[in-house]
Short mmCIF file of C-alpha atoms in Angstrom, two decimals:
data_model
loop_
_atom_site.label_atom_id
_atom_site.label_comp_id
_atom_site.label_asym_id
_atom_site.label_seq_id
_atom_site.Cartn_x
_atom_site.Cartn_y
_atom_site.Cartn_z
CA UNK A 1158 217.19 284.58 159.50
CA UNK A 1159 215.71 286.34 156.70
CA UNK A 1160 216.86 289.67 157.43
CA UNK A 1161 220.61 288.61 158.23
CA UNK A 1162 220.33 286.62 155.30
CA UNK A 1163 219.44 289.78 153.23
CA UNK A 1164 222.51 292.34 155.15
CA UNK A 1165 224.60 289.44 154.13
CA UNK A 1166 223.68 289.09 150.62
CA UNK A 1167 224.01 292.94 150.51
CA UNK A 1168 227.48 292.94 152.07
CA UNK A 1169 228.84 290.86 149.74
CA UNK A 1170 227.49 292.47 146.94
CA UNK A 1171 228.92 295.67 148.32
CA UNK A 1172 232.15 294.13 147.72
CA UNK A 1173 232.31 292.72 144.28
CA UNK A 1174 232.60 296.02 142.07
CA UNK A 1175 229.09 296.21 141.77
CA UNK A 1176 227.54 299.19 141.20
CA UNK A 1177 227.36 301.62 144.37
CA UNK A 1178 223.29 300.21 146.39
CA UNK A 1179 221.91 303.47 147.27
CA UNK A 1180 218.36 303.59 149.18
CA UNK A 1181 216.02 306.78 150.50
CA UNK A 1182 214.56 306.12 153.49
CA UNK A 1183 212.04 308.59 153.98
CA UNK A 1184 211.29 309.72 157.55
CA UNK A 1185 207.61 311.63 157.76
CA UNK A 1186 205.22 312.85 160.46
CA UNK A 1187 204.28 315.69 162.21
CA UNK A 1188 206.89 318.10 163.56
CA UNK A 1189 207.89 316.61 166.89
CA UNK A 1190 206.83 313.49 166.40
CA UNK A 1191 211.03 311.85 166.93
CA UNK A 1192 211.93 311.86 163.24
CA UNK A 1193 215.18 313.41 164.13
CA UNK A 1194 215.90 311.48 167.50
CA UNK A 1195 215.13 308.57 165.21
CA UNK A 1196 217.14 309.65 161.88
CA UNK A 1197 220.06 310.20 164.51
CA UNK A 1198 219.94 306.74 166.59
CA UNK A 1199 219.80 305.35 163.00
CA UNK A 1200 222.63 306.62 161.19
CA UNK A 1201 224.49 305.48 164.61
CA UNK A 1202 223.26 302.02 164.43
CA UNK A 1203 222.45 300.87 161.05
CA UNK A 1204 226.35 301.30 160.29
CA UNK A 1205 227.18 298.85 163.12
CA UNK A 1206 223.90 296.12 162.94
CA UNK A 1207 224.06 296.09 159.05
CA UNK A 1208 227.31 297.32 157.85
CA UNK A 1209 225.68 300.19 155.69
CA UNK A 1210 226.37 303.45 155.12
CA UNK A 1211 224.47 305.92 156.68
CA UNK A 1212 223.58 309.61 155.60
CA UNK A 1213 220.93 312.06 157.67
CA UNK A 1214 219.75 314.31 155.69
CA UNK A 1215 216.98 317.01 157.51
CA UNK A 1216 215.05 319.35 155.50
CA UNK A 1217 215.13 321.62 158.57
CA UNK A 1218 218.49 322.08 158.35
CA UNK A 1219 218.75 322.15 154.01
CA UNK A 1220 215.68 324.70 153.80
CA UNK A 1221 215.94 328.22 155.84
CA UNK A 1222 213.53 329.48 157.67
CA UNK A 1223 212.48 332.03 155.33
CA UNK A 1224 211.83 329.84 152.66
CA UNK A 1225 208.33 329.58 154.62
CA UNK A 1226 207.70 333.36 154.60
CA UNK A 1227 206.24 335.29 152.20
CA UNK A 1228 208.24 336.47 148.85
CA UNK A 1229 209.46 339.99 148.61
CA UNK A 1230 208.97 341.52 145.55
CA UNK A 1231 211.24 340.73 143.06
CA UNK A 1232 213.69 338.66 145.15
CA UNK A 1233 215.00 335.32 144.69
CA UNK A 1234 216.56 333.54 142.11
CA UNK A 1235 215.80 333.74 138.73
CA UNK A 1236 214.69 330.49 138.07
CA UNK A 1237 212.16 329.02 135.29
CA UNK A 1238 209.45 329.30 138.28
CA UNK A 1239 209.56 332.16 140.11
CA UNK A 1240 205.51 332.32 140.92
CA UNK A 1241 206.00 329.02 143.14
CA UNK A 1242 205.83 330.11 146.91
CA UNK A 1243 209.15 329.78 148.41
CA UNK A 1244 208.85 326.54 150.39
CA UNK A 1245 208.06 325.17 147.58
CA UNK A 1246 210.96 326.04 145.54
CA UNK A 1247 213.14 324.86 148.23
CA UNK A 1248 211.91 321.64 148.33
CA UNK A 1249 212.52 321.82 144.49
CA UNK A 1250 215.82 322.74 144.86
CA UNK A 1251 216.79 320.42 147.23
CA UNK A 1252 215.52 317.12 145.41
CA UNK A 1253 217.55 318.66 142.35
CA UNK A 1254 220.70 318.71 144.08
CA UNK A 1255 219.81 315.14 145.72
CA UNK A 1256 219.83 314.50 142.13
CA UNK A 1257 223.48 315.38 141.63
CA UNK A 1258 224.99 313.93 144.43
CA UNK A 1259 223.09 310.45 143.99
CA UNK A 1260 224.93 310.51 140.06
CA UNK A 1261 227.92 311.25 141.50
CA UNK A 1262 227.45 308.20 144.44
CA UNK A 1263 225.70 306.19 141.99
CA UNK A 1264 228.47 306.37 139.09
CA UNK A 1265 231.16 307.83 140.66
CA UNK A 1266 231.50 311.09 138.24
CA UNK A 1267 232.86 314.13 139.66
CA UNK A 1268 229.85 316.64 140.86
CA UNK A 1269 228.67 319.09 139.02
CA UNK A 1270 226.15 321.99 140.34
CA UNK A 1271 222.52 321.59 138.96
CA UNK A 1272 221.23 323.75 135.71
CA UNK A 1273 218.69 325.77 137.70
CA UNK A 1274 218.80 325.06 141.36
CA UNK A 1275 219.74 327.84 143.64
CA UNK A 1276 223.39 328.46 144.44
CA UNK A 1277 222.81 328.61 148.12
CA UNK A 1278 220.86 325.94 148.45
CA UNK A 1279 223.63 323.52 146.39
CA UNK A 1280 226.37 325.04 149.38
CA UNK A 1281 223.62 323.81 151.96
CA UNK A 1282 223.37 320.26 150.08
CA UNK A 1283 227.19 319.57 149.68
CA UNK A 1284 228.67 321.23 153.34
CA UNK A 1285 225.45 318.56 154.68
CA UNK A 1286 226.90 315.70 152.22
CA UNK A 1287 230.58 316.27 153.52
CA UNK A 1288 230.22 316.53 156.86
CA UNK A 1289 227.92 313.07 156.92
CA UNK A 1290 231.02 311.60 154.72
CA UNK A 1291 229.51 311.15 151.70
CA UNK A 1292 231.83 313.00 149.76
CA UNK A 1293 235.83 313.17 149.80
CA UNK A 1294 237.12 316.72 148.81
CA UNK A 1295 239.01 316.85 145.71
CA UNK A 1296 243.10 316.52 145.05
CA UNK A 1297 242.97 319.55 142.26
CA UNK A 1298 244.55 322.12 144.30
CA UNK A 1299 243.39 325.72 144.85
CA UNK A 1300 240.46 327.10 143.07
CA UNK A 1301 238.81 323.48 142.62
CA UNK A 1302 235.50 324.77 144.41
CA UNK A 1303 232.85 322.42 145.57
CA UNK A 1304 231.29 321.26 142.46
CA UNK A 1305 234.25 319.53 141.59
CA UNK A 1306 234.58 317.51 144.58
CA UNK A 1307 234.22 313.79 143.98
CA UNK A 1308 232.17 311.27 145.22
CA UNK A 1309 233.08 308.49 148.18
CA UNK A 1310 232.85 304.94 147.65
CA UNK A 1311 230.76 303.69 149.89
CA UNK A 1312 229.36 300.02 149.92
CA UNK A 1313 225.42 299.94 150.37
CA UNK A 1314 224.65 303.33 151.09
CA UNK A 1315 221.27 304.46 152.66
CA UNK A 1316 220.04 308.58 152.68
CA UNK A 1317 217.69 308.88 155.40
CA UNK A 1318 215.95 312.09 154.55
CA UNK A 1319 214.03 313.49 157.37
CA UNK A 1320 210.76 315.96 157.07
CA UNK A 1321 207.17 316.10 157.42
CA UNK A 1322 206.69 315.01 154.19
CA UNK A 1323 203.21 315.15 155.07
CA UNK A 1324 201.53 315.28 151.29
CA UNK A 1325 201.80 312.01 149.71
CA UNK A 1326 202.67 314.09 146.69
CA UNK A 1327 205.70 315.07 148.69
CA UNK A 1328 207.25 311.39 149.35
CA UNK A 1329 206.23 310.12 145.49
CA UNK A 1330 208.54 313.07 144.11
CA UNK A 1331 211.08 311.39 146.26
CA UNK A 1332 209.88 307.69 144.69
CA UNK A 1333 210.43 309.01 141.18
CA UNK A 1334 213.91 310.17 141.93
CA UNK A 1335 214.34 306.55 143.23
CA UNK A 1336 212.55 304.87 140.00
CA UNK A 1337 214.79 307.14 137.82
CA UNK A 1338 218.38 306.07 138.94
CA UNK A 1339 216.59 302.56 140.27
CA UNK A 1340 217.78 302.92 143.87
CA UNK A 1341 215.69 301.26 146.98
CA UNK A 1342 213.18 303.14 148.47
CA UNK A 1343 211.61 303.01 152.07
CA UNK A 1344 209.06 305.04 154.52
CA UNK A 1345 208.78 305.27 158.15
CA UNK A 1346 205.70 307.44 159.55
CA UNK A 1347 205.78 308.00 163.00
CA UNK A 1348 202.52 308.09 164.14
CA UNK A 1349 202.18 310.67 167.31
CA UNK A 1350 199.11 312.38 168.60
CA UNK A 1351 198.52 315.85 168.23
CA UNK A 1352 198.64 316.41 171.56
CA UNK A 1353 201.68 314.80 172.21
CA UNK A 1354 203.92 316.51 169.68
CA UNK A 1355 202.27 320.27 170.66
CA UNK A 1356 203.56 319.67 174.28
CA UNK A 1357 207.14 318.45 172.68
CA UNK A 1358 207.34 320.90 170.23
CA UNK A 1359 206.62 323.40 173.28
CA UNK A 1360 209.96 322.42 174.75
CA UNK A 1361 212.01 323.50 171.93
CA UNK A 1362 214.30 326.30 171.57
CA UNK A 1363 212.74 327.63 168.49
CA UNK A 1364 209.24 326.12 168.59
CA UNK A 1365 206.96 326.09 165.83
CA UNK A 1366 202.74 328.07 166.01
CA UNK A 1367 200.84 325.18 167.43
CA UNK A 1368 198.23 326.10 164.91
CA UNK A 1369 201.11 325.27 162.53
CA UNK A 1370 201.32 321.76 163.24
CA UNK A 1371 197.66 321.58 164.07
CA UNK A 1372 196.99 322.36 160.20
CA UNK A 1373 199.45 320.02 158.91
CA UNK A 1374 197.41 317.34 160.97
CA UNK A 1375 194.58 318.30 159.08
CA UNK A 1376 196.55 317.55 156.10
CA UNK A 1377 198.54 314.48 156.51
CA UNK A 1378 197.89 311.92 154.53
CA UNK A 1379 199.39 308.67 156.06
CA UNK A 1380 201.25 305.95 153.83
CA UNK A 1381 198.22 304.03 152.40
CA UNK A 1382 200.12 300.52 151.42
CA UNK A 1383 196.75 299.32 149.84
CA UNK A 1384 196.29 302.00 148.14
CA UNK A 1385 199.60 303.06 146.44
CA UNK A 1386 201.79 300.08 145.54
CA UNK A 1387 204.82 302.75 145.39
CA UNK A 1388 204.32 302.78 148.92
CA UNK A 1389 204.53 299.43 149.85
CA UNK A 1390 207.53 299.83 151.80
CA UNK A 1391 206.44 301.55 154.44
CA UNK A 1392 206.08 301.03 158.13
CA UNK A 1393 204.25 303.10 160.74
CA UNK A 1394 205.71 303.41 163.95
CA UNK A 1395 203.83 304.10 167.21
CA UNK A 1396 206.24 304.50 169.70
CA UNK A 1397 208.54 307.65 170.24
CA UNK A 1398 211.59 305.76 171.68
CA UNK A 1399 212.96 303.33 169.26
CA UNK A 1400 212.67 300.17 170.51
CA UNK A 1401 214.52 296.29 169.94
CA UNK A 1402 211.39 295.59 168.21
CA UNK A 1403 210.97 298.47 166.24
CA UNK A 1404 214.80 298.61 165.03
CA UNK A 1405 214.26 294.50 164.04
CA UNK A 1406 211.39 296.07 161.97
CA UNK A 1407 212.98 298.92 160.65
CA UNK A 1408 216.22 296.80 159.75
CA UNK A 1409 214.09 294.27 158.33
CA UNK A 1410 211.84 296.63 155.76
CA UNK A 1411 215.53 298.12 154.52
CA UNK A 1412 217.14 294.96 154.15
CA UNK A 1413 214.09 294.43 152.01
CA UNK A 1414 214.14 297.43 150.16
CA UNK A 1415 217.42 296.90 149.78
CA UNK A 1416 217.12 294.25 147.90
CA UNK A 1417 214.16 295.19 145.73
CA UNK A 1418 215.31 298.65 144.42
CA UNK A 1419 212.64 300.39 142.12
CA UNK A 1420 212.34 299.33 138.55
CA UNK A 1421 212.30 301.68 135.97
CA UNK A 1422 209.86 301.27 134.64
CA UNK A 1423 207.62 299.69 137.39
CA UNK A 1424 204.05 301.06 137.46
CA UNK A 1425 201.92 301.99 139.92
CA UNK A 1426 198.60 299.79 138.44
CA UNK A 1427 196.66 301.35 141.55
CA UNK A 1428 197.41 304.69 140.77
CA UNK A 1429 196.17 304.23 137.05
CA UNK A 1430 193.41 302.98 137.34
CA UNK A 1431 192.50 305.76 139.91
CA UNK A 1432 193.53 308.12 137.13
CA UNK A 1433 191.27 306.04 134.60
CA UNK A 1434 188.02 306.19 137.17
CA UNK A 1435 188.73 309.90 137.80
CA UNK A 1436 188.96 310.28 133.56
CA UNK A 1437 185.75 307.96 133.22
CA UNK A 1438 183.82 309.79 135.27
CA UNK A 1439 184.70 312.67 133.75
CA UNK A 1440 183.48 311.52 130.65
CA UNK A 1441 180.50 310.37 131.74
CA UNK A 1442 179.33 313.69 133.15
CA UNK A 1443 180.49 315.06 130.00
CA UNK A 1444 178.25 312.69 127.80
CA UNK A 1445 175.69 313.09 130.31
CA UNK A 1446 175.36 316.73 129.88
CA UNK A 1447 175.53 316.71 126.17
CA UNK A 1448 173.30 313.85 125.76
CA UNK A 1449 170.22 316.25 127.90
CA UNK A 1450 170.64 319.25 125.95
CA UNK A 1451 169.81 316.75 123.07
CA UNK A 1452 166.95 315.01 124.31
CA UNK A 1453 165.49 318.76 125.45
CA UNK A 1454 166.38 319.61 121.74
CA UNK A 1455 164.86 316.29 120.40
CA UNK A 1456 161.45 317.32 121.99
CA UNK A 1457 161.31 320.58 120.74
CA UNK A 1458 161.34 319.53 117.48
CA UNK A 1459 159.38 316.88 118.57
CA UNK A 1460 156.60 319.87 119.73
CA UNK A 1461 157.41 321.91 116.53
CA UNK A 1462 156.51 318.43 114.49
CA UNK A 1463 152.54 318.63 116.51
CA UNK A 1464 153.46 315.12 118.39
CA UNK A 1465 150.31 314.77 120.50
CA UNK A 1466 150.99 315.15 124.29
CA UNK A 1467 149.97 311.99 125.09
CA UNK A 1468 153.10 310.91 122.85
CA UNK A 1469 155.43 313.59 124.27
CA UNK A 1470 155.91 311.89 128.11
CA UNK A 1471 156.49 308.64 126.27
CA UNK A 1472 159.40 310.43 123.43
CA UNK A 1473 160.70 311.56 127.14
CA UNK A 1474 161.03 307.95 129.06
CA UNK A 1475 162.31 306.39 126.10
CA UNK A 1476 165.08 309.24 125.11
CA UNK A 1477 166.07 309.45 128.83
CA UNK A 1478 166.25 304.94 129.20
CA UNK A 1479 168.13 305.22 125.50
CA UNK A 1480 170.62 307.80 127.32
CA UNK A 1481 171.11 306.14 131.11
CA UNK A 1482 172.16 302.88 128.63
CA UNK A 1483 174.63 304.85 126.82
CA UNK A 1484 176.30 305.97 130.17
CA UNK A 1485 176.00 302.82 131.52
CA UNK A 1486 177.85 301.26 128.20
CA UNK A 1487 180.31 304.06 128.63
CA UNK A 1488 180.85 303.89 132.57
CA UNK A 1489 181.65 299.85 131.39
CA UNK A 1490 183.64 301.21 129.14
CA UNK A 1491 181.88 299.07 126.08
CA UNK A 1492 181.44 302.34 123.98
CA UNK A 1493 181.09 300.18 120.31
CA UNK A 1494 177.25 299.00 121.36
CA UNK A 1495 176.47 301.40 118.28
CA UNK A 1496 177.97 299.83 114.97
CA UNK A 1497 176.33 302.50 113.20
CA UNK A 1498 179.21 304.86 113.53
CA UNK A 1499 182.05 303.27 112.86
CA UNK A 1500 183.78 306.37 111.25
CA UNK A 1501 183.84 307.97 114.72
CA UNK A 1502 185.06 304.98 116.57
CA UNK A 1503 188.76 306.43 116.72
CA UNK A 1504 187.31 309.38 118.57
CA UNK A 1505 187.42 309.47 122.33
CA UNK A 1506 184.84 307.38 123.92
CA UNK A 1507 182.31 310.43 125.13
CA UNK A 1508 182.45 311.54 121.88
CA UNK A 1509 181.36 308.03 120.32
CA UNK A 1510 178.82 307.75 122.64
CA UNK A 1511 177.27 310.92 122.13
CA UNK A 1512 177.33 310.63 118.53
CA UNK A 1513 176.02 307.43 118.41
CA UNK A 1514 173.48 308.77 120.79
CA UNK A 1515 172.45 311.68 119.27
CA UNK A 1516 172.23 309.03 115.93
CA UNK A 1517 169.48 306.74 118.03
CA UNK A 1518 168.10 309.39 119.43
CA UNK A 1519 167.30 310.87 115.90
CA UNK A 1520 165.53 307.36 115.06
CA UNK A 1521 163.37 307.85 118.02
CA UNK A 1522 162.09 311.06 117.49
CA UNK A 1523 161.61 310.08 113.70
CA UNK A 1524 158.89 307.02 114.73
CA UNK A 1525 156.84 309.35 116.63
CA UNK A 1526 156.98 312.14 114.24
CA UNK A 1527 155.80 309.96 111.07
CA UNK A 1528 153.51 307.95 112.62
#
């Protein structure tokens, strides 16, 4: 009831001059896996279940082959990046042109080609976008060429874009695009083994190096829901043939995304405060190694100042417990346990803690030298 609920509420709100309800549905997985047997059975369905629009849009088909070999010397197009290997520009390419067609869809303004993007790759983008329906030629007569062809008017519209996407760096480049123009967003993994999708992948006309897809298996890095709250609509899907069950769950986690598009500015809260660990950590071993080469520094002088040896292994243990609480207080990030330095307390927080360190340390060193 919940999910007819939802396709109803989005019907309706397809028809009350609302602004156009765009989604990406990402399909990902290894090559042979049914991505394209499933990005085909749904833009066949999904029109007649839930009265949406429906676009397939395959990398394999948008990127050419030899975007994957290597790059002759000095071809390609001049663009701002033209050390980035050629796959990769492709895929940068493509999203950019995405870009322009979802304005165009989203605000119905006539297309215009992107700044940098290649020209071929913007013919590959709009012959793909026309012949899925998604864009209605322009009336302007001869010599109106492509760029000026203006956008459909679809109701609730969802792009199924189907490749490996098999870095989650790949898919969130995709979620940004979403957060930027806040449209829904949506994954489906298909889960396959190895095994399976070698023998498939066999079977094709033009079949891909099994070491190929054996090394992108080494690589892919599955939806983590737990992990990346970005990724939270996402469903894994275990079975190769689409079944009455799986399609209830696919339709349901669209209908959902559907009606949750991506905020602006929503956060990913996981994702920063794995950025803050990573950055706290790297602080630590920053103060950590600045804080030794002062303690071996403080007993030097300590040894230039004749402190008897007896006193020199306890000037170590008490400049080495003075420094694990420092890192401690910094790992906790509680860096003002030091009020003696309160001109430095605008400073980043290894710095404060080495300074106010390399301050107590001083005082140590001091009541064994003038004893």
């Amino acid at each position: 009831a919940g999910v007819l609920a939802a396709l109803a509420a989005a019907k309706e709100a397809a028809g009350g001059g609302e602004r156009a309800r765009v989604g990406l549905c990402l399909l990902c997985g290894l090559p042979a896996a049914g991505k394209s047997t499933l990005g085909r059975g749904l833009s066949r369905r999904l029109p007649q279940r839930a009265g949406w629009a429906c676009a397939l849009l395959s990398y394999d088909e948008l990127i050419p082959p030899e975007a994957f070999g290597p790059r002759e010397p000095g071809a390609g197009p001049a663009g701002p990046s033209p050390l980035l290997p050629l796959w990769k520009q492709s895929r940068r390419d493509l999203l950019q042109c995405l870009e322009c067609v979802l304005r165009a869809l989203i605000a119905g303004e006539p297309l215009s080609a992107p700044a940098t993007a290649a020209r071929p790759a913007w013919e590959r983008v709009l012959a793909c976008c026309r012949g899925q329906g998604l864009l209605a030629s322009a009336e302007s007569g001869a010599g109106a060429g492509p760029e000026q062809a203006q956008a459909a008017a679809p109701g609730p519209l969802y792009i199924i874009l189907d490749d490996n996407f098999y870095y989650q760096s790949m898919r969130y480049e995709v979620y940004q695009l979403a957060r930027k123009y806040c449209l829904s967003f949506c994954q489906l993994f298909l889960e396959c083994p190895l095994e399976c999708c070698l023998q498939r992948n066999r079977l094709r006309s033009h079949p891909l190096p099994d070491q190929t897809i054996q090394l992108m298996a080494t690589k892919m890095e599955v939806p983590d829901v737990n992990k990346n709250t970005w990724e939270r609509n996402s469903l894994i899907l275990k079975s190769f043939d689409c079944t009455s069950e799986d399609e209830y769950q696919i339709v349901s986690l669209l209908a959902a995304a559907l009606e949750n598009p991506v905020k602006q500015n929503e956060e990913n809260t996981e994702q920063k405060e794995a950025d803050r660990a990573i950055c706290a950590a790297s602080a630590v071993h920053q103060a950590d190694q600045t804080c030794r080469r002062l303690i071996s520094q403080a007993m030097r002088d300590a040894r230039d100042k004749n402190v008897l040896p007896s006193e020199m292994k306890s000037l170590a243990e008490e400049l080495n417990k003075l420094k694990a609480e420092f890192l401690e207080d910094l790992r906790q990030g509680n860096t003002l346990k030091n009020q003696t330095n309160i001109q430095n307390q605008d400073s980043d927080p290894a710095t404060t803690v080495i300074s106010s360190f390399q301050h107590e340390a001083a005082n140590v060193v001091n009541k064994y030298i003038f004893k």
